[in-house]
Coordinates of C-alpha atoms in Angstrom, one line a residue:
Chain A
M215 CA -53.7 -24.8 0.0
N216 CA -51.7 -22.8 -1.6
I217 CA -52.1 -23.0 -5.5
Q218 CA -49.5 -20.5 -5.8
V219 CA -46.6 -22.4 -3.7
A220 CA -48.5 -26.2 -5.8
M221 CA -47.7 -24.5 -9.1
E222 CA -44.2 -24.1 -8.2
A223 CA -43.6 -27.7 -7.2
V224 CA -44.9 -28.7 -10.1
E225 CA -42.6 -26.2 -12.3
K226 CA -39.7 -28.2 -9.5
R227 CA -40.4 -31.7 -10.3
M228 CA -40.6 -30.9 -14.0
F229 CA -37.6 -29.9 -14.5
E230 CA -35.9 -33.0 -11.5
V231 CA -37.6 -35.7 -13.9
V232 CA -35.7 -34.4 -16.9
N233 CA -32.1 -34.1 -15.3
S234 CA -31.0 -36.7 -17.9
D235 CA -27.5 -37.7 -18.0
I236 CA -27.4 -36.9 -22.0
A237 CA -26.8 -34.1 -22.6
V238 CA -29.7 -33.1 -25.7
L239 CA -32.2 -34.6 -23.1
R240 CA -31.3 -32.8 -20.7
D241 CA -31.0 -29.6 -22.4
A242 CA -33.8 -29.7 -24.8
S243 CA -36.5 -30.9 -21.7
R244 CA -35.4 -28.2 -20.0
H245 CA -34.5 -25.6 -23.5
I246 CA -38.9 -26.1 -23.3
L247 CA -40.0 -26.1 -20.1
E248 CA -38.1 -22.9 -19.3
A249 CA -40.3 -21.7 -22.1
G250 CA -42.4 -21.6 -20.2
G251 CA -46.3 -21.8 -21.6
K252 CA -49.9 -21.0 -19.7
R253 CA -49.2 -24.2 -17.4
V254 CA -52.9 -24.7 -17.2
R255 CA -53.8 -27.8 -17.4
P256 CA -51.8 -28.3 -14.0
R257 CA -53.5 -25.4 -13.1
L258 CA -56.6 -27.0 -13.0
L259 CA -55.5 -30.2 -11.6
L260 CA -54.4 -28.5 -9.2
L261 CA -57.3 -26.2 -8.0
A262 CA -59.5 -29.3 -9.0
Y263 CA -58.2 -31.6 -6.7
A264 CA -58.2 -28.1 -4.2
A265 CA -61.6 -27.5 -4.5
C266 CA -62.9 -31.5 -3.9
G267 CA -60.7 -30.8 -0.6
G268 CA -57.3 -32.3 -1.4
T269 CA -54.4 -30.4 0.6
D270 CA -51.8 -32.1 0.4
I271 CA -49.4 -31.2 -2.1
P272 CA -46.1 -33.1 -2.1
Y273 CA -48.8 -35.6 -3.5
S274 CA -50.3 -34.4 -5.7
V275 CA -47.4 -32.1 -7.8
P276 CA -46.4 -35.0 -10.0
V277 CA -49.9 -35.8 -11.1
A278 CA -49.8 -32.6 -12.4
A279 CA -46.4 -32.3 -13.5
A280 CA -47.3 -36.3 -15.6
V281 CA -50.4 -33.8 -17.3
E282 CA -48.4 -30.5 -18.1
L283 CA -45.3 -33.5 -19.3
V284 CA -47.9 -34.9 -21.6
H285 CA -49.2 -31.7 -23.1
T286 CA -45.3 -31.0 -23.2
A287 CA -44.3 -33.7 -25.2
S288 CA -46.8 -34.2 -28.0
V289 CA -45.3 -31.0 -28.5
V290 CA -42.5 -31.1 -29.3
H291 CA -44.0 -34.5 -32.0
D292 CA -45.8 -31.5 -32.9
D293 CA -43.6 -28.6 -34.1
I294 CA -41.5 -31.6 -35.7
N295 CA -44.4 -33.0 -38.2
D296 CA -45.8 -29.2 -38.7
H297 CA -42.3 -27.3 -38.9
G298 CA -43.0 -24.7 -36.4
V299 CA -39.5 -23.2 -35.3
V300 CA -41.6 -21.3 -32.6
R301 CA -42.7 -22.3 -29.5
R302 CA -43.6 -20.1 -26.3
G303 CA -41.8 -17.2 -27.7
R304 CA -38.6 -19.0 -29.0
P305 CA -37.5 -21.1 -30.7
S306 CA -39.0 -24.5 -31.4
V307 CA -36.7 -28.1 -30.2
N308 CA -36.5 -28.9 -33.9
A309 CA -35.7 -25.5 -34.8
I310 CA -32.4 -25.9 -33.4
W311 CA -31.4 -30.5 -32.7
G312 CA -33.3 -30.8 -35.5
R313 CA -36.0 -34.0 -36.0
T314 CA -34.0 -36.5 -35.2
F315 CA -33.0 -35.6 -31.4
A316 CA -36.7 -33.5 -30.8
L317 CA -38.5 -37.5 -31.9
L318 CA -35.9 -38.6 -29.2
A319 CA -36.6 -36.1 -26.5
G320 CA -41.1 -35.6 -27.3
D321 CA -40.6 -39.3 -27.0
Y322 CA -38.1 -39.1 -23.5
L323 CA -40.7 -36.3 -22.2
F324 CA -43.5 -38.9 -23.0
T325 CA -41.4 -41.8 -21.1
K326 CA -41.1 -39.4 -17.8
V327 CA -45.0 -39.5 -18.1
Y328 CA -45.3 -42.3 -18.1
E329 CA -42.3 -42.8 -14.3
L330 CA -44.0 -40.2 -12.9
M331 CA -47.1 -42.2 -13.0
A332 CA -45.9 -45.3 -12.1
P333 CA -47.1 -45.0 -8.7
Y334 CA -50.2 -43.6 -8.8
R335 CA -52.5 -47.1 -9.5
D336 CA -55.9 -46.2 -10.2
M337 CA -54.6 -42.7 -11.2
N338 CA -52.9 -44.5 -14.7
V339 CA -55.4 -45.6 -16.5
I340 CA -57.2 -42.2 -16.6
L341 CA -53.9 -40.5 -17.8
A342 CA -53.2 -43.4 -20.4
E343 CA -56.7 -43.0 -22.1
A344 CA -56.3 -39.1 -22.3
T345 CA -53.1 -40.0 -23.5
V346 CA -54.0 -42.0 -26.5
A347 CA -57.0 -39.9 -27.4
L348 CA -54.7 -36.9 -28.0
V349 CA -52.5 -39.0 -30.0
E350 CA -55.7 -40.1 -32.5
G351 CA -56.5 -36.5 -31.7
E352 CA -54.2 -35.6 -33.5
T353 CA -53.6 -38.7 -36.3
L354 CA -57.0 -38.2 -37.2
Q355 CA -56.6 -33.9 -37.7
A356 CA -53.5 -35.3 -40.4
S357 CA -55.7 -37.6 -42.2
A358 CA -58.8 -34.7 -42.1
V359 CA -56.0 -32.8 -44.0
K360 CA -54.4 -35.0 -45.9
E361 CA -58.1 -36.0 -47.7
N362 CA -59.8 -32.8 -47.4
N363 CA -62.5 -33.9 -44.8
F364 CA -61.8 -31.0 -42.4
S365 CA -66.2 -30.5 -41.7
R366 CA -67.3 -29.2 -38.8
Q367 CA -67.9 -32.1 -37.1
V368 CA -64.4 -33.6 -37.8
Y369 CA -62.8 -31.0 -36.1
Y370 CA -65.5 -31.6 -32.4
D371 CA -64.0 -34.7 -32.9
I372 CA -60.1 -33.7 -33.0
I373 CA -60.2 -30.8 -30.3
S374 CA -62.8 -33.3 -28.3
R375 CA -59.2 -36.1 -28.5
K376 CA -56.5 -34.1 -29.2
T377 CA -57.4 -31.0 -26.1
A378 CA -59.9 -31.5 -24.8
A379 CA -59.2 -35.7 -23.5
L380 CA -56.6 -33.9 -21.4
F381 CA -58.1 -30.9 -19.3
K382 CA -60.8 -33.7 -18.8
S383 CA -58.2 -35.9 -16.8
A384 CA -56.3 -32.7 -15.5
G385 CA -59.8 -32.2 -13.6
K386 CA -60.8 -35.7 -13.0
L387 CA -57.4 -37.0 -11.6
G388 CA -57.7 -33.1 -9.0
A389 CA -61.1 -35.2 -8.0
K390 CA -60.0 -38.4 -7.6
L391 CA -56.2 -37.3 -5.6
A392 CA -58.5 -35.7 -3.3
G393 CA -60.4 -38.9 -3.1
A394 CA -64.3 -38.2 -4.4
T395 CA -66.6 -39.5 -4.9
D396 CA -67.2 -41.2 -9.2
D397 CA -70.1 -38.8 -9.5
V398 CA -67.8 -35.4 -8.1
A399 CA -64.7 -36.9 -10.5
D400 CA -67.2 -37.5 -13.6
A401 CA -68.5 -33.9 -13.7
L402 CA -65.2 -31.7 -13.0
G403 CA -64.0 -33.8 -16.2
E404 CA -67.0 -32.8 -17.7
F405 CA -65.7 -29.6 -16.6
G406 CA -62.7 -30.2 -18.0
F407 CA -63.5 -31.2 -20.6
Y408 CA -65.6 -28.4 -22.0
V409 CA -63.1 -25.9 -20.4
G410 CA -60.2 -28.4 -22.6
L411 CA -62.4 -26.9 -26.4
A412 CA -63.2 -23.4 -25.8
F413 CA -59.2 -23.2 -25.3
Q414 CA -58.7 -25.2 -28.3
I415 CA -61.3 -22.9 -30.2
I416 CA -59.7 -19.5 -28.9
D417 CA -56.7 -21.2 -29.6
D418 CA -57.4 -21.8 -33.1
V419 CA -58.5 -18.2 -33.7
L420 CA -55.3 -16.6 -32.1
D421 CA -53.6 -18.5 -35.0
L422 CA -55.7 -16.7 -37.1
T423 CA -55.8 -13.2 -36.0
A424 CA -53.2 -13.1 -33.2
D425 CA -49.0 -12.1 -34.8
T426 CA -45.7 -15.1 -34.5
D427 CA -45.0 -12.2 -31.4
T428 CA -47.9 -12.0 -28.9
L429 CA -48.7 -15.8 -29.8
G430 CA -45.0 -17.1 -28.7
K431 CA -45.7 -19.5 -31.1
T432 CA -45.9 -20.4 -35.4
A433 CA -48.6 -18.2 -36.0
G434 CA -51.3 -19.2 -39.0
I435 CA -50.5 -22.7 -39.0
D436 CA -53.4 -23.6 -38.8
I437 CA -54.3 -22.0 -41.7
A438 CA -51.8 -23.0 -43.4
Q439 CA -51.7 -26.3 -43.0
G440 CA -55.7 -26.5 -43.6
R441 CA -57.2 -26.8 -40.5
G442 CA -58.2 -25.7 -37.9
F443 CA -61.9 -23.3 -36.2
A444 CA -62.4 -21.2 -39.3
V445 CA -61.0 -24.0 -41.6
A446 CA -64.1 -25.7 -40.5
Y447 CA -66.7 -23.1 -40.4
A448 CA -64.2 -21.8 -43.7
G449 CA -67.0 -25.4 -45.3
N450 CA -63.0 -27.1 -46.7
R451 CA -59.6 -26.0 -47.1
P452 CA -58.6 -24.6 -49.4
T453 CA -57.9 -25.4 -52.3
A454 CA -57.0 -24.1 -55.9
A455 CA -60.4 -24.4 -57.1
G456 CA -62.5 -22.6 -54.2
V457 CA -60.4 -20.3 -53.8
A458 CA -60.7 -19.1 -57.4
L459 CA -64.4 -18.5 -56.1
V460 CA -63.4 -16.7 -53.0
D461 CA -61.4 -13.6 -54.4
E462 CA -60.9 -12.8 -58.1
A463 CA -56.8 -14.9 -58.4
P464 CA -55.0 -13.8 -54.9
A465 CA -52.1 -14.3 -55.2
D466 CA -51.5 -16.4 -52.3
P467 CA -54.5 -19.4 -51.6
M468 CA -54.2 -19.2 -47.0
T469 CA -54.2 -15.7 -47.8
A470 CA -57.1 -16.1 -49.9
I471 CA -59.2 -18.3 -47.1
R472 CA -57.7 -15.8 -44.2
E473 CA -59.2 -12.6 -46.0
K474 CA -62.6 -14.9 -46.5
V475 CA -63.3 -15.7 -42.8
L476 CA -61.8 -13.0 -40.9
R477 CA -65.1 -11.2 -44.2
G478 CA -67.3 -13.8 -42.7
N479 CA -68.4 -14.3 -39.1
A480 CA -66.2 -17.8 -38.4
V481 CA -63.8 -15.8 -35.3
E482 CA -67.6 -14.1 -34.3
E483 CA -69.1 -17.6 -34.1
A484 CA -66.3 -19.0 -32.6
Y485 CA -66.1 -16.4 -29.9
Q486 CA -69.6 -17.5 -30.0
Q487 CA -68.8 -21.6 -29.0
A488 CA -65.9 -20.9 -26.9
E489 CA -68.1 -18.7 -24.4
H490 CA -71.1 -21.6 -24.7
F491 CA -68.7 -24.3 -23.5
A492 CA -67.3 -22.1 -20.7
A493 CA -70.4 -21.0 -19.5
L494 CA -71.4 -25.8 -19.8
A495 CA -67.8 -26.2 -17.7
V496 CA -69.4 -23.8 -15.8
T497 CA -72.4 -25.4 -14.7
G498 CA -70.8 -28.3 -13.9
L499 CA -69.1 -27.1 -10.9
N500 CA -72.8 -27.3 -9.3
V501 CA -71.3 -30.5 -7.1
L502 CA -68.9 -28.9 -5.3
P503 CA -69.5 -27.1 -2.0
E504 CA -68.3 -23.3 -2.6
S505 CA -64.8 -22.1 -2.0
P506 CA -62.3 -19.8 -3.6
E507 CA -60.7 -22.7 -5.4
K508 CA -64.2 -23.3 -7.1
D509 CA -64.0 -19.1 -8.2
A510 CA -60.6 -19.7 -8.9
L511 CA -62.7 -22.8 -11.9
A512 CA -65.1 -20.7 -13.5
D513 CA -63.0 -17.7 -13.5
L514 CA -59.7 -20.4 -14.9
A515 CA -62.8 -21.6 -18.2
Y516 CA -63.6 -18.2 -18.7
A517 CA -60.0 -17.2 -18.5
M518 CA -59.7 -19.3 -21.6
V519 CA -62.2 -17.6 -24.2
R520 CA -61.0 -14.2 -22.6
R521 CA -56.7 -14.5 -24.2
D522 CA -55.2 -13.1 -26.3
H523 CA -52.3 -15.5 -26.8
Chain B
M86 CA -47.4 -73.5 -18.1
N87 CA -47.5 -73.9 -22.2
I88 CA -44.9 -70.8 -22.9
Q89 CA -46.3 -71.4 -26.8
V90 CA -50.4 -71.1 -25.6
A91 CA -49.0 -67.2 -23.8
M92 CA -47.2 -66.8 -26.7
E93 CA -50.5 -66.2 -28.5
A94 CA -51.8 -65.2 -26.2
V95 CA -49.4 -62.6 -26.4
E96 CA -50.3 -61.6 -29.6
K97 CA -54.1 -61.8 -29.8
R98 CA -53.5 -58.8 -26.8
M99 CA -51.5 -56.8 -28.5
F100 CA -53.7 -56.1 -32.3
E101 CA -56.9 -56.9 -29.2
V102 CA -55.4 -53.5 -27.9
V103 CA -54.5 -50.9 -30.7
N104 CA -57.5 -51.1 -32.1
S105 CA -57.9 -47.8 -32.2
D106 CA -61.5 -46.1 -34.5
I107 CA -58.5 -44.2 -36.3
A108 CA -57.9 -45.4 -39.2
V109 CA -53.5 -45.6 -40.1
L110 CA -53.0 -45.4 -36.3
R111 CA -55.1 -48.7 -36.1
D112 CA -54.2 -50.3 -39.8
A113 CA -50.2 -49.0 -39.7
S114 CA -50.0 -50.7 -35.9
R115 CA -51.1 -54.1 -37.0
H116 CA -48.6 -53.2 -39.0
I117 CA -45.7 -53.2 -38.0
L118 CA -47.3 -56.2 -35.4
E119 CA -47.7 -58.3 -38.8
A120 CA -44.2 -58.3 -40.2
G121 CA -44.3 -60.7 -36.9
G122 CA -40.7 -60.2 -35.5
K123 CA -38.6 -62.7 -32.8
R124 CA -40.7 -61.5 -30.2
V125 CA -37.4 -62.5 -27.5
R126 CA -38.3 -60.2 -25.0
P127 CA -41.9 -61.6 -24.3
R128 CA -40.9 -64.3 -24.6
L129 CA -38.1 -64.3 -22.5
L130 CA -40.1 -62.7 -19.8
L131 CA -42.5 -65.2 -19.9
L132 CA -40.4 -68.0 -19.4
A133 CA -38.5 -66.1 -16.9
Y134 CA -42.5 -66.5 -15.7
A135 CA -42.3 -70.1 -15.7
A136 CA -39.1 -70.4 -14.2
C137 CA -39.8 -68.4 -11.0
G138 CA -43.3 -71.0 -11.4
G139 CA -45.5 -68.1 -12.6
T140 CA -48.6 -70.4 -13.7
D141 CA -51.8 -67.7 -13.8
I142 CA -51.4 -66.6 -18.1
P143 CA -53.7 -63.9 -18.4
Y144 CA -52.4 -61.8 -15.6
S145 CA -48.4 -62.0 -17.3
V146 CA -49.7 -61.9 -21.0
P147 CA -50.0 -57.6 -21.1
V148 CA -46.6 -57.3 -19.9
A149 CA -45.3 -59.0 -21.9
A150 CA -46.4 -57.9 -24.5
A151 CA -46.7 -54.3 -23.2
V152 CA -42.7 -54.9 -23.6
E153 CA -42.6 -56.0 -26.9
L154 CA -44.3 -53.2 -28.0
V155 CA -42.0 -50.3 -26.4
H156 CA -40.0 -52.3 -28.6
T157 CA -42.4 -51.9 -31.5
A158 CA -42.9 -48.6 -30.3
S159 CA -39.0 -47.6 -30.9
V160 CA -38.7 -49.4 -33.9
V161 CA -41.1 -47.8 -35.8
H162 CA -39.7 -44.1 -35.0
D163 CA -35.8 -45.3 -35.1
D164 CA -37.3 -46.6 -38.9
I165 CA -37.8 -42.5 -38.9
N166 CA -34.7 -41.1 -38.4
D167 CA -33.4 -43.8 -40.1
H168 CA -35.0 -43.8 -43.4
G169 CA -35.1 -46.6 -42.7
V170 CA -37.0 -48.5 -45.9
V171 CA -37.5 -52.2 -44.7
R172 CA -38.8 -53.7 -42.0
R173 CA -39.5 -57.1 -40.5
G174 CA -39.8 -58.1 -44.2
R175 CA -41.5 -54.9 -45.3
P176 CA -41.9 -52.1 -46.1
S177 CA -41.5 -49.6 -42.8
V178 CA -44.7 -47.4 -41.4
N179 CA -42.8 -44.9 -42.3
A180 CA -41.9 -45.5 -45.9
I181 CA -45.7 -46.8 -45.9
W182 CA -47.1 -43.5 -44.1
G183 CA -45.6 -40.7 -44.0
R184 CA -43.5 -39.6 -41.2
T185 CA -45.2 -37.8 -39.8
F186 CA -48.1 -40.3 -39.0
A187 CA -44.4 -42.8 -38.6
L188 CA -44.3 -40.2 -35.8
L189 CA -47.8 -40.5 -34.7
A190 CA -48.5 -44.4 -35.1
G191 CA -44.9 -45.0 -32.6
D192 CA -46.1 -42.4 -30.3
Y193 CA -49.6 -44.4 -30.1
L194 CA -47.7 -47.8 -29.4
F195 CA -45.8 -46.0 -26.2
T196 CA -49.3 -44.7 -25.4
K197 CA -50.1 -48.1 -24.8
V198 CA -47.7 -49.6 -23.6
Y199 CA -49.1 -47.5 -20.2
E200 CA -52.3 -48.2 -21.8
L201 CA -51.6 -52.1 -20.1
M202 CA -49.3 -51.6 -17.4
A203 CA -51.4 -49.1 -15.4
P204 CA -53.4 -51.8 -13.6
Y205 CA -49.3 -53.2 -12.3
R206 CA -48.7 -51.1 -9.9
D207 CA -45.3 -52.5 -9.1
M208 CA -44.1 -53.2 -12.5
N209 CA -44.6 -49.6 -13.4
V210 CA -41.6 -48.3 -11.8
I211 CA -39.3 -51.7 -13.4
L212 CA -40.8 -51.2 -17.3
A213 CA -40.8 -47.0 -17.7
E214 CA -37.5 -47.0 -16.3
A215 CA -36.0 -49.1 -19.9
T216 CA -38.3 -46.5 -21.7
V217 CA -36.3 -43.8 -20.2
A218 CA -33.0 -46.5 -20.6
L219 CA -34.0 -47.3 -24.1
V220 CA -34.7 -43.6 -25.0
E221 CA -31.4 -42.4 -23.6
G222 CA -29.9 -45.2 -25.9
E223 CA -30.8 -44.3 -29.4
T224 CA -30.1 -41.1 -28.2
L225 CA -26.4 -42.2 -27.0
Q226 CA -26.0 -43.1 -30.2
A227 CA -27.6 -40.5 -32.7
S228 CA -25.7 -38.0 -30.9
A229 CA -21.9 -40.6 -30.8
V230 CA -22.1 -40.2 -34.5
K231 CA -22.7 -37.0 -34.3
E232 CA -19.8 -35.8 -32.0
N233 CA -17.5 -38.5 -33.8
N234 CA -17.1 -40.6 -30.6
F235 CA -18.2 -43.8 -31.7
S236 CA -16.2 -45.2 -28.8
R237 CA -16.2 -48.9 -27.3
Q238 CA -17.0 -47.3 -24.2
V239 CA -19.5 -45.6 -25.3
Y240 CA -21.1 -47.8 -27.7
Y241 CA -21.1 -49.7 -24.0
D242 CA -23.2 -47.5 -22.2
I243 CA -25.5 -46.9 -25.9
I244 CA -26.6 -50.9 -25.8
S245 CA -26.5 -50.8 -22.5
R246 CA -28.8 -48.9 -22.5
K247 CA -31.2 -49.0 -25.9
T248 CA -31.4 -53.1 -25.7
A249 CA -29.9 -54.8 -23.0
A250 CA -32.0 -52.4 -20.8
L251 CA -35.0 -53.5 -21.9
F252 CA -33.7 -57.2 -21.8
K253 CA -33.8 -56.3 -18.2
S254 CA -36.7 -55.4 -17.6
A255 CA -38.1 -57.9 -19.3
G256 CA -35.8 -60.8 -16.6
K257 CA -36.6 -58.6 -13.7
L258 CA -40.9 -58.4 -14.8
G259 CA -41.3 -62.2 -15.4
A260 CA -39.7 -63.1 -12.0
K261 CA -42.0 -59.8 -9.8
L262 CA -45.0 -61.5 -11.5
A263 CA -43.9 -64.7 -10.1
G264 CA -43.8 -62.8 -6.2
A265 CA -39.9 -63.5 -6.8
T266 CA -38.2 -62.2 -4.2
D267 CA -35.9 -58.9 -4.4
D268 CA -32.8 -61.2 -5.1
V269 CA -34.2 -63.7 -7.8
A270 CA -36.3 -60.8 -9.5
D271 CA -31.6 -59.1 -9.7
A272 CA -30.6 -62.1 -11.6
L273 CA -33.6 -62.5 -14.0
G274 CA -33.2 -59.1 -14.7
E275 CA -29.1 -59.4 -15.0
F276 CA -30.1 -62.6 -17.1
G277 CA -31.6 -60.3 -19.6
F278 CA -29.7 -57.9 -19.5
Y279 CA -26.3 -60.0 -20.4
V280 CA -28.8 -62.3 -22.9
G281 CA -29.4 -58.1 -24.4
L282 CA -25.8 -57.1 -25.4
A283 CA -25.6 -60.7 -27.0
F284 CA -28.7 -60.2 -28.5
Q285 CA -26.8 -56.6 -30.2
I286 CA -24.0 -57.0 -30.9
I287 CA -24.6 -60.1 -33.0
D288 CA -27.3 -57.4 -34.5
D289 CA -24.6 -55.0 -34.4
V290 CA -22.3 -58.0 -36.5
L291 CA -25.8 -59.4 -39.0
D292 CA -26.0 -55.1 -39.8
L293 CA -22.5 -55.8 -41.9
T294 CA -23.0 -58.8 -43.0
A295 CA -26.7 -60.9 -43.6
D296 CA -28.6 -59.3 -46.9
T297 CA -31.8 -57.6 -46.4
D298 CA -34.3 -60.5 -47.4
T299 CA -32.3 -62.4 -44.5
L300 CA -32.4 -59.8 -42.2
G301 CA -36.0 -58.9 -42.9
K302 CA -34.5 -55.1 -42.2
T303 CA -32.5 -52.5 -44.5
A304 CA -29.0 -54.2 -44.0
G305 CA -26.1 -52.0 -43.8
I306 CA -27.5 -49.1 -41.2
D307 CA -25.5 -49.2 -38.5
I308 CA -22.3 -49.1 -41.2
A309 CA -24.2 -46.2 -43.8
Q310 CA -24.6 -44.4 -40.4
G311 CA -21.5 -44.8 -38.8
R312 CA -21.9 -47.0 -35.3
G313 CA -22.7 -50.1 -34.3
F314 CA -19.8 -52.7 -32.6
A315 CA -17.8 -52.3 -36.8
V316 CA -17.1 -49.0 -35.8
A317 CA -16.7 -49.1 -32.0
Y318 CA -13.9 -51.9 -32.9
A319 CA -12.7 -50.7 -35.7
G320 CA -11.9 -47.5 -34.6
N321 CA -13.7 -44.6 -35.8
R322 CA -16.5 -43.5 -37.6
P323 CA -14.7 -43.9 -41.6
T324 CA -14.2 -40.2 -42.2
A325 CA -11.8 -39.4 -45.3
A326 CA -9.1 -38.4 -44.7
G327 CA -9.6 -42.0 -42.2
V328 CA -10.6 -44.1 -45.2
A329 CA -7.9 -42.5 -47.5
L330 CA -5.8 -44.1 -44.4
V331 CA -7.8 -47.6 -45.2
D332 CA -7.8 -47.7 -49.0
E333 CA -5.9 -45.6 -51.9
A334 CA -9.0 -43.8 -52.7
P335 CA -11.8 -46.3 -52.5
A336 CA -15.2 -45.1 -54.0
D337 CA -17.3 -45.3 -51.1
P338 CA -16.1 -44.5 -47.2
M339 CA -18.9 -46.9 -46.5
T340 CA -17.5 -49.8 -48.5
A341 CA -13.8 -48.6 -47.4
I342 CA -14.5 -49.4 -43.7
R343 CA -17.2 -52.2 -44.2
E344 CA -14.0 -54.1 -45.4
K345 CA -11.7 -53.0 -43.4
V346 CA -13.8 -54.5 -40.7
L347 CA -14.8 -57.5 -42.8
R348 CA -11.3 -57.9 -43.0
G349 CA -9.9 -56.9 -39.5
N350 CA -11.2 -58.9 -36.4
A351 CA -14.5 -57.2 -35.7
V352 CA -16.6 -59.9 -36.7
E353 CA -14.6 -62.2 -34.8
E354 CA -14.5 -60.5 -31.7
A355 CA -18.2 -59.8 -31.3
Y356 CA -18.7 -63.4 -31.5
Q357 CA -16.0 -63.6 -28.2
Q358 CA -17.8 -60.7 -27.1
A359 CA -21.6 -61.7 -27.3
E360 CA -20.8 -65.6 -25.8
H361 CA -19.2 -64.1 -23.0
F362 CA -22.4 -62.2 -22.4
A363 CA -24.5 -66.0 -22.8
A364 CA -22.5 -67.5 -20.9
L365 CA -22.6 -64.8 -17.9
A366 CA -25.8 -64.4 -18.8
V367 CA -26.9 -68.2 -17.9
T368 CA -24.7 -68.3 -15.4
G369 CA -27.6 -65.4 -13.2
L370 CA -29.5 -69.0 -13.4
N371 CA -27.8 -71.1 -10.8
V372 CA -30.2 -68.9 -8.6
L373 CA -33.6 -70.7 -10.1
P374 CA -34.8 -74.4 -9.3
E375 CA -34.3 -77.1 -12.4
S376 CA -36.4 -76.8 -14.7
P377 CA -37.7 -76.3 -18.3
E378 CA -37.8 -73.3 -18.3
K379 CA -34.6 -72.7 -16.4
D380 CA -33.2 -74.8 -20.2
A381 CA -35.1 -73.0 -22.2
L382 CA -34.1 -69.4 -20.8
A383 CA -30.3 -71.5 -21.5
D384 CA -30.8 -71.9 -24.7
L385 CA -32.6 -68.5 -25.8
A386 CA -29.1 -66.8 -24.1
Y387 CA -27.1 -68.8 -26.6
A388 CA -29.0 -68.4 -29.5
M389 CA -28.8 -65.4 -29.7
V390 CA -25.3 -66.3 -30.3
R391 CA -26.7 -68.9 -33.2
R392 CA -29.2 -66.3 -35.2
D393 CA -28.5 -65.5 -38.1
H394 CA -31.7 -62.7 -38.3

């Protein structure tokens, strides 16, 4: 199976499915889709599908499109809550259309996931559970920030749900679509899960070390909101008292925690953790016979750690 | 089939399904569910199911619960966009937990719909399409207000999507679950559609004529936002210029349009329209054999017009 051809079909399918006659829904959906994005989740799904012997592009593509649309819907809503104004190198949906229409555009994308998945009986439960987990992870994150309770343990609970659950579903769905056994599907799910953890840890590091231009989204949001890997590993989110201990009267508490993190070993630890998870992910691929797609899955896992945006 | 027993099972199922380990999602979901509401949509679905010969409560209840949760999710998000602070006689989710958590709680309820429906293969498309239409209708409404384009034609397009589509799906799903023919399912869908139109028109009138206590939700929101039946039938939403024509320098443009509407015949017209749609709905029931549930469906249609909240 030609993955590039399948990925192009995923793009096409996503654009087709958001073709509402309500202009703002169509325009806002196209805006966020046209901006691109890494498309890691559908790629992982299609590689898992092919690595398990799948060859049917028209059958697998709608599910890959659905997984990417879950992610897309969630970033539209995240940007509302985080007041993110840049996403994928462009103004965010809320920055252009305002919060009301951004909320509705995110809802629209979620409903389109549901529509895309309607024909895939057994697959629906897998993606529905991942979507529930994603919303729970986002909520847990907002709660932990609010309650000043952003421990390492809570951090891993958050990223397991808000990111790794959807990656896990991508691996599992790819295997299931190919008719893999439950054992193989679970192994591919585990692969996706660990890739998702690695992906999110690096995402958090990039939020800290990269700039908005390179990232294509507002940098420094995590640290500004008091969350993410660095906050968990720096002890807790910055408070006036905590910051006072770090440095003598810094101008800006967020700059202070950022400096503390960069001076400490949180970034190094993050890379170690992410590499650890990528290696764990690749171990899970042992259930598969050799194939170019199996190699591509391993490459994808390690690429998550090496990426700069 | 005992509808009251089935409706109690719907309540139970909805509470079970929102049992997240994330406190705010569980608490906010329970808060909005505990407040009750009219539960018209699941009742319509179950009556349609029984009127078509359905008798299996455990099989039909999750779908009825899903339809009510679509509505519940949408009101949680509506209250964010409308700044509604009272819903079902209680503070709205956004009034208690704030906009961030209300957005996530609404997303959570939408994902739970998807989870509930996952086992119902052919039914999924029907509810997914209704949910898309609902979001489109809300968006069209917000667009029409923004563009000062709230004509009667646009009004009917809005309420067909934001309200009648879900009622239609309830009728159709009830019939399909009972194994009805496509003709009967379409007739029940049409029944639901017209009931939905009648329901929404009266909802809009009550927004204008009833108070917040009776309604159990913030009254006057439609008129304040420049939308709803009265605005469509009064010509257009109030502008400073328009209001000046109506009355000599009124203190508040919204009070002026409300007075204009109440002095005119928009409320009377609304009741006529709603009665017309209820009668149309009942005509559609001719495809069904006589049964207590068929009578109950007709009663439900007329009750939509007579209700005071």
